[in-house]
Short mmCIF file of C-alpha atoms in Angstrom, two decimals:
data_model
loop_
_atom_site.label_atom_id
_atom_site.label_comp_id
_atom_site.label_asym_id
_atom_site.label_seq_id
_atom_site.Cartn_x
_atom_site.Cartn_y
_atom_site.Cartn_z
CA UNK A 1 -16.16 31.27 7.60
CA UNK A 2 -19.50 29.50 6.99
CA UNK A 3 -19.03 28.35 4.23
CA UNK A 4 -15.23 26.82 4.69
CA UNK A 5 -16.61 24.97 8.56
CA UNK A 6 -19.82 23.30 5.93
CA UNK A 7 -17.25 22.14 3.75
CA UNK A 8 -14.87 20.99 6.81
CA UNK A 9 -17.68 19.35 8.40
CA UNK A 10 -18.40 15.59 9.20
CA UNK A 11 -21.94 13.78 9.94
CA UNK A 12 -22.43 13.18 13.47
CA UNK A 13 -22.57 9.55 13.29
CA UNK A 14 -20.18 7.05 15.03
CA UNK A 15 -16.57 6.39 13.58
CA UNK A 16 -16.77 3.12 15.83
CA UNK A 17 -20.00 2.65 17.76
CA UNK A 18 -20.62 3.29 20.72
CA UNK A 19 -17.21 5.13 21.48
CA UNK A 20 -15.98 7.73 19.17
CA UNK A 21 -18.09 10.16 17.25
CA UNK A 22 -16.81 11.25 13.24
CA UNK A 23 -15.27 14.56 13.56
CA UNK A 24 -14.36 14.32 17.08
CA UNK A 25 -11.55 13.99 19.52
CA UNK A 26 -11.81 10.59 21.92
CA UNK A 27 -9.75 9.56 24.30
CA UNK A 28 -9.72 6.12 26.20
CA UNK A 29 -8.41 5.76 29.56
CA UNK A 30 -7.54 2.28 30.98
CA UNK A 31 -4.94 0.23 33.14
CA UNK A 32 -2.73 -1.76 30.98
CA UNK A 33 -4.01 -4.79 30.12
CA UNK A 34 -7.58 -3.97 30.21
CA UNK A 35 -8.66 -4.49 26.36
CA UNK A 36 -8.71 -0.74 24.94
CA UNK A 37 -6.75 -2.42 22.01
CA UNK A 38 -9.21 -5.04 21.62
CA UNK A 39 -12.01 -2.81 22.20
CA UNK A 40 -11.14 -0.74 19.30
CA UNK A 41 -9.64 -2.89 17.00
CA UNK A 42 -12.82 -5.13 17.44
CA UNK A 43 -15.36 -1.73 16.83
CA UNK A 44 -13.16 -0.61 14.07
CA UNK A 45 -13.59 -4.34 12.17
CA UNK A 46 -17.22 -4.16 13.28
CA UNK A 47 -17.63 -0.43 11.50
CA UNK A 48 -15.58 -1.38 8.55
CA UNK A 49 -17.93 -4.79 8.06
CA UNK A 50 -21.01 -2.50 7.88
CA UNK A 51 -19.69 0.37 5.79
CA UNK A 52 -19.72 2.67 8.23
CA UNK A 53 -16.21 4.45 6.70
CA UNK A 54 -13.51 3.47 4.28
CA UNK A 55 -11.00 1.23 5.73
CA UNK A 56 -8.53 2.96 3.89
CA UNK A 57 -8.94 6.05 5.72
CA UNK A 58 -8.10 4.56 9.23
CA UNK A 59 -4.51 4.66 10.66
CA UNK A 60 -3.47 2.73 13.65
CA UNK A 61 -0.37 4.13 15.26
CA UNK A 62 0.81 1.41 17.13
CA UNK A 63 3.70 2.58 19.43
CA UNK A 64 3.07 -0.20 22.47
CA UNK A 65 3.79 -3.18 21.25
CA UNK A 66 6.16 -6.37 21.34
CA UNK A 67 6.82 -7.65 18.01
CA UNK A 68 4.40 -10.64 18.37
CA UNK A 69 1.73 -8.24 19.27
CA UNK A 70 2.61 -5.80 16.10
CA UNK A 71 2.37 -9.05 14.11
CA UNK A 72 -0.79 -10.10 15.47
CA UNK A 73 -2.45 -6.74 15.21
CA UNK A 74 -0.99 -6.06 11.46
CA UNK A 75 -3.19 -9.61 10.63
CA UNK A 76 -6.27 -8.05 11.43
CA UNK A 77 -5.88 -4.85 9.88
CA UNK A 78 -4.84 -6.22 7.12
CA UNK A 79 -8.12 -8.29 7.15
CA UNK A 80 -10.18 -5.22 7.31
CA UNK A 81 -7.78 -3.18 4.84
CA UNK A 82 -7.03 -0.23 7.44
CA UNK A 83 -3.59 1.13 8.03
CA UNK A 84 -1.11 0.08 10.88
CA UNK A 85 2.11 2.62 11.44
CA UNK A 86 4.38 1.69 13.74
CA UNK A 87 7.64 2.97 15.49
CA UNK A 88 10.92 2.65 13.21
CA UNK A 89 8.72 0.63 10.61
CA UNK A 90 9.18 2.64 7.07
CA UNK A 91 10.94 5.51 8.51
CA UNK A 92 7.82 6.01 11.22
CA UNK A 93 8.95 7.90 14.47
CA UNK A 94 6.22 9.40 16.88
CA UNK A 95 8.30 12.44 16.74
CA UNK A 96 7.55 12.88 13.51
CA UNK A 97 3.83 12.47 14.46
CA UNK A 98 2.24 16.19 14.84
CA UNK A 99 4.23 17.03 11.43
CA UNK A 100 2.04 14.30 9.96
CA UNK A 101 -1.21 15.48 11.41
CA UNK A 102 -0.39 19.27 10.42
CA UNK A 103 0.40 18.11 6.81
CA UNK A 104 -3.23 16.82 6.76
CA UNK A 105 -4.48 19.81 7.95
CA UNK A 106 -2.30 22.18 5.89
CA UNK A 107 -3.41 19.70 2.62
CA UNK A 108 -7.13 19.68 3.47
CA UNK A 109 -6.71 16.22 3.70
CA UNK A 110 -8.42 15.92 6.98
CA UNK A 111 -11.67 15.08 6.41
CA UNK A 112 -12.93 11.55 6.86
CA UNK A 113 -9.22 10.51 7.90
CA UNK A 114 -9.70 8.25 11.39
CA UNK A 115 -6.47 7.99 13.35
CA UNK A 116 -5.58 5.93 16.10
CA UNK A 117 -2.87 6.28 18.66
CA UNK A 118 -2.04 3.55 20.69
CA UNK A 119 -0.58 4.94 23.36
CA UNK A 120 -0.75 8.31 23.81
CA UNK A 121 1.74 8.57 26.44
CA UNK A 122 4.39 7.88 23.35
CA UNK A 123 3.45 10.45 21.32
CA UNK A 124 3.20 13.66 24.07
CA UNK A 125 4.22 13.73 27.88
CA UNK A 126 1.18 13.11 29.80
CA UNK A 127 2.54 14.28 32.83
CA UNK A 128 3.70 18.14 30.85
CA UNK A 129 0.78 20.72 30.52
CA UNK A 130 3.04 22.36 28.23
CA UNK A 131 2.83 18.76 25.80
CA UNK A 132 -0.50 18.12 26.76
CA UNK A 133 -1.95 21.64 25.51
CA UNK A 134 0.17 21.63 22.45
CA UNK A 135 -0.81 18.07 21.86
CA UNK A 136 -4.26 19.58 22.28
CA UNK A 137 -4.30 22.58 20.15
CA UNK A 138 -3.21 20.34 16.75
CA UNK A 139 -5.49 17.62 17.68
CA UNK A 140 -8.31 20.30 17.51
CA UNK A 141 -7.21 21.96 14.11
CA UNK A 142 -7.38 18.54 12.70
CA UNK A 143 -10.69 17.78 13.93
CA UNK A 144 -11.90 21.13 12.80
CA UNK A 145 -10.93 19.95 8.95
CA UNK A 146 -13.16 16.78 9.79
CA UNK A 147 -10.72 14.41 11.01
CA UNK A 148 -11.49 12.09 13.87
CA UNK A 149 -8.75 10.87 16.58
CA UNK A 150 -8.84 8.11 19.38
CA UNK A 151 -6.17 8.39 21.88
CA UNK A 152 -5.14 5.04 23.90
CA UNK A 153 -4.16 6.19 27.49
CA UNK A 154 -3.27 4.56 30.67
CA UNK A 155 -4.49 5.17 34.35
CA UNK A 156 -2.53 5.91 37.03
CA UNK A 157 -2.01 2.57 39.13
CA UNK A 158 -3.56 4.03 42.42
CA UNK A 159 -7.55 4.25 42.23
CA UNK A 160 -9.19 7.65 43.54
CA UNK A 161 -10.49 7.90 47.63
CA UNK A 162 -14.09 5.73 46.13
CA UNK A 163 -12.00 3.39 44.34
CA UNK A 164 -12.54 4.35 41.11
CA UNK A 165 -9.38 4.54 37.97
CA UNK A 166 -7.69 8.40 37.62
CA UNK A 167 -6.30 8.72 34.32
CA UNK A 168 -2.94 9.31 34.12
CA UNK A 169 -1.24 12.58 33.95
CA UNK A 170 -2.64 16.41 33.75
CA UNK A 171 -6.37 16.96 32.71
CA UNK A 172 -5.33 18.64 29.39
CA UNK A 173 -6.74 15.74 26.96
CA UNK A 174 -9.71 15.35 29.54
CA UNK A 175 -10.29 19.07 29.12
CA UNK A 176 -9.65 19.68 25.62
CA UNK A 177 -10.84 16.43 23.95
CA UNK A 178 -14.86 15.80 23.36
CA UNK A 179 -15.05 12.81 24.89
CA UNK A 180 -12.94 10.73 27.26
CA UNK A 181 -13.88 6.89 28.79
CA UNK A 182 -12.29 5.77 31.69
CA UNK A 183 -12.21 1.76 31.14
CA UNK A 184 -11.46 -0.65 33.80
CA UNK A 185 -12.22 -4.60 34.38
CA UNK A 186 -16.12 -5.64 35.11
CA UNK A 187 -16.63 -7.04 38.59
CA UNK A 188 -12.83 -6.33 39.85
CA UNK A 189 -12.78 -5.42 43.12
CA UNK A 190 -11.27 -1.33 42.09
CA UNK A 191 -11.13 -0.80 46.18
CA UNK A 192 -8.17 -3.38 45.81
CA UNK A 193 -5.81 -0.70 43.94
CA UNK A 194 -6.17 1.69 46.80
CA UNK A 195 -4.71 -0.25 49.16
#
């Protein structure tokens, strides 16, 4: 078993600083509208400028996006030579999605392979446990075999009882990912969404 989780395993060192970790599960919670898509497409061109992976190995799954925006967002990657998937593009569905990442895991093809999912609310039912620990247990396998995953998730549009975002749906991802950012706008007023 030693031996096969040295072989599986991944430098600590950021994917795309100062978010995500190599060989980790991260999730990002935000309203919509808030810049997690920027924020990561901007770290991932950043990362990719100073060698930090191969481009080749990242995949953006963009499921959450109007035509202009899949346009837009296809520019850049193409800039920075990583990967954009998108729903009903090349026979992509985000059904199909978990068959994809056990494939990788099955193949030993894992390791070193970033993925991004843009939203995550399209590819498992935020609001199921059921989904949500399911979701959970293939995300972990894949890590396990190096991978590294980024999950794009919304919050819910009330704030908590101190004003602060919840993220939407059950705490499965919270729980069983290894790190999880709750984003919202600098120097908005957050007491406003209680009311």
């Amino acid at each position: 078993m030693r031996s096969q989780l040295l072989q599986d395993a991944v430098r600590q060192v950021y994917a795309l600083e100062p978010v995500a970790l190599m060989g980790q599960a991260t999730a990002v919670f935000g309203a919509p509208g808030t810049g997690k898509t920027l924020l990561i497409q901007y770290l991932a061109g950043k990362a990719i400028s100073q060698g930090a992976f191969d481009p080749a190995k990242l995949y953006y799954f963009n499921a959450d996006d109007s035509h202009a925006g899949l346009l837009e967002k296809l520019e850049y990657a193409e800039e920075f030579g990583y990967h954009t998937i998108a729903e009903g593009h090349q026979g992509f569905s985000t059904g199909r999605f978990l068959k994809i990442l056990d494939d990788l895991i099955v193949e030993n093809q894992a390791h070193g392979v970033i993925i991004v999912l843009d939203t995550g609310k399209k590819f498992f039912d935020p609001m199921s446990k059921r989904q949500g620990r399911a979701f959970g247990k293939h995300v972990r396998l894949f890590v396990m075999k190096g991978g590294t995953i980024i999950v794009l998730a919304h919050t819910n549009k009330h704030c908590d009882n101190e004003g602060k975002p919840i993220y939407a749906g059950t705490s499965d991802i919270v729980e069983d990912f290894d790190c999880a950012y709750l984003m919202y706008e600098a120097g908005k007023d957050v007491d406003a969404e209680t009311k």
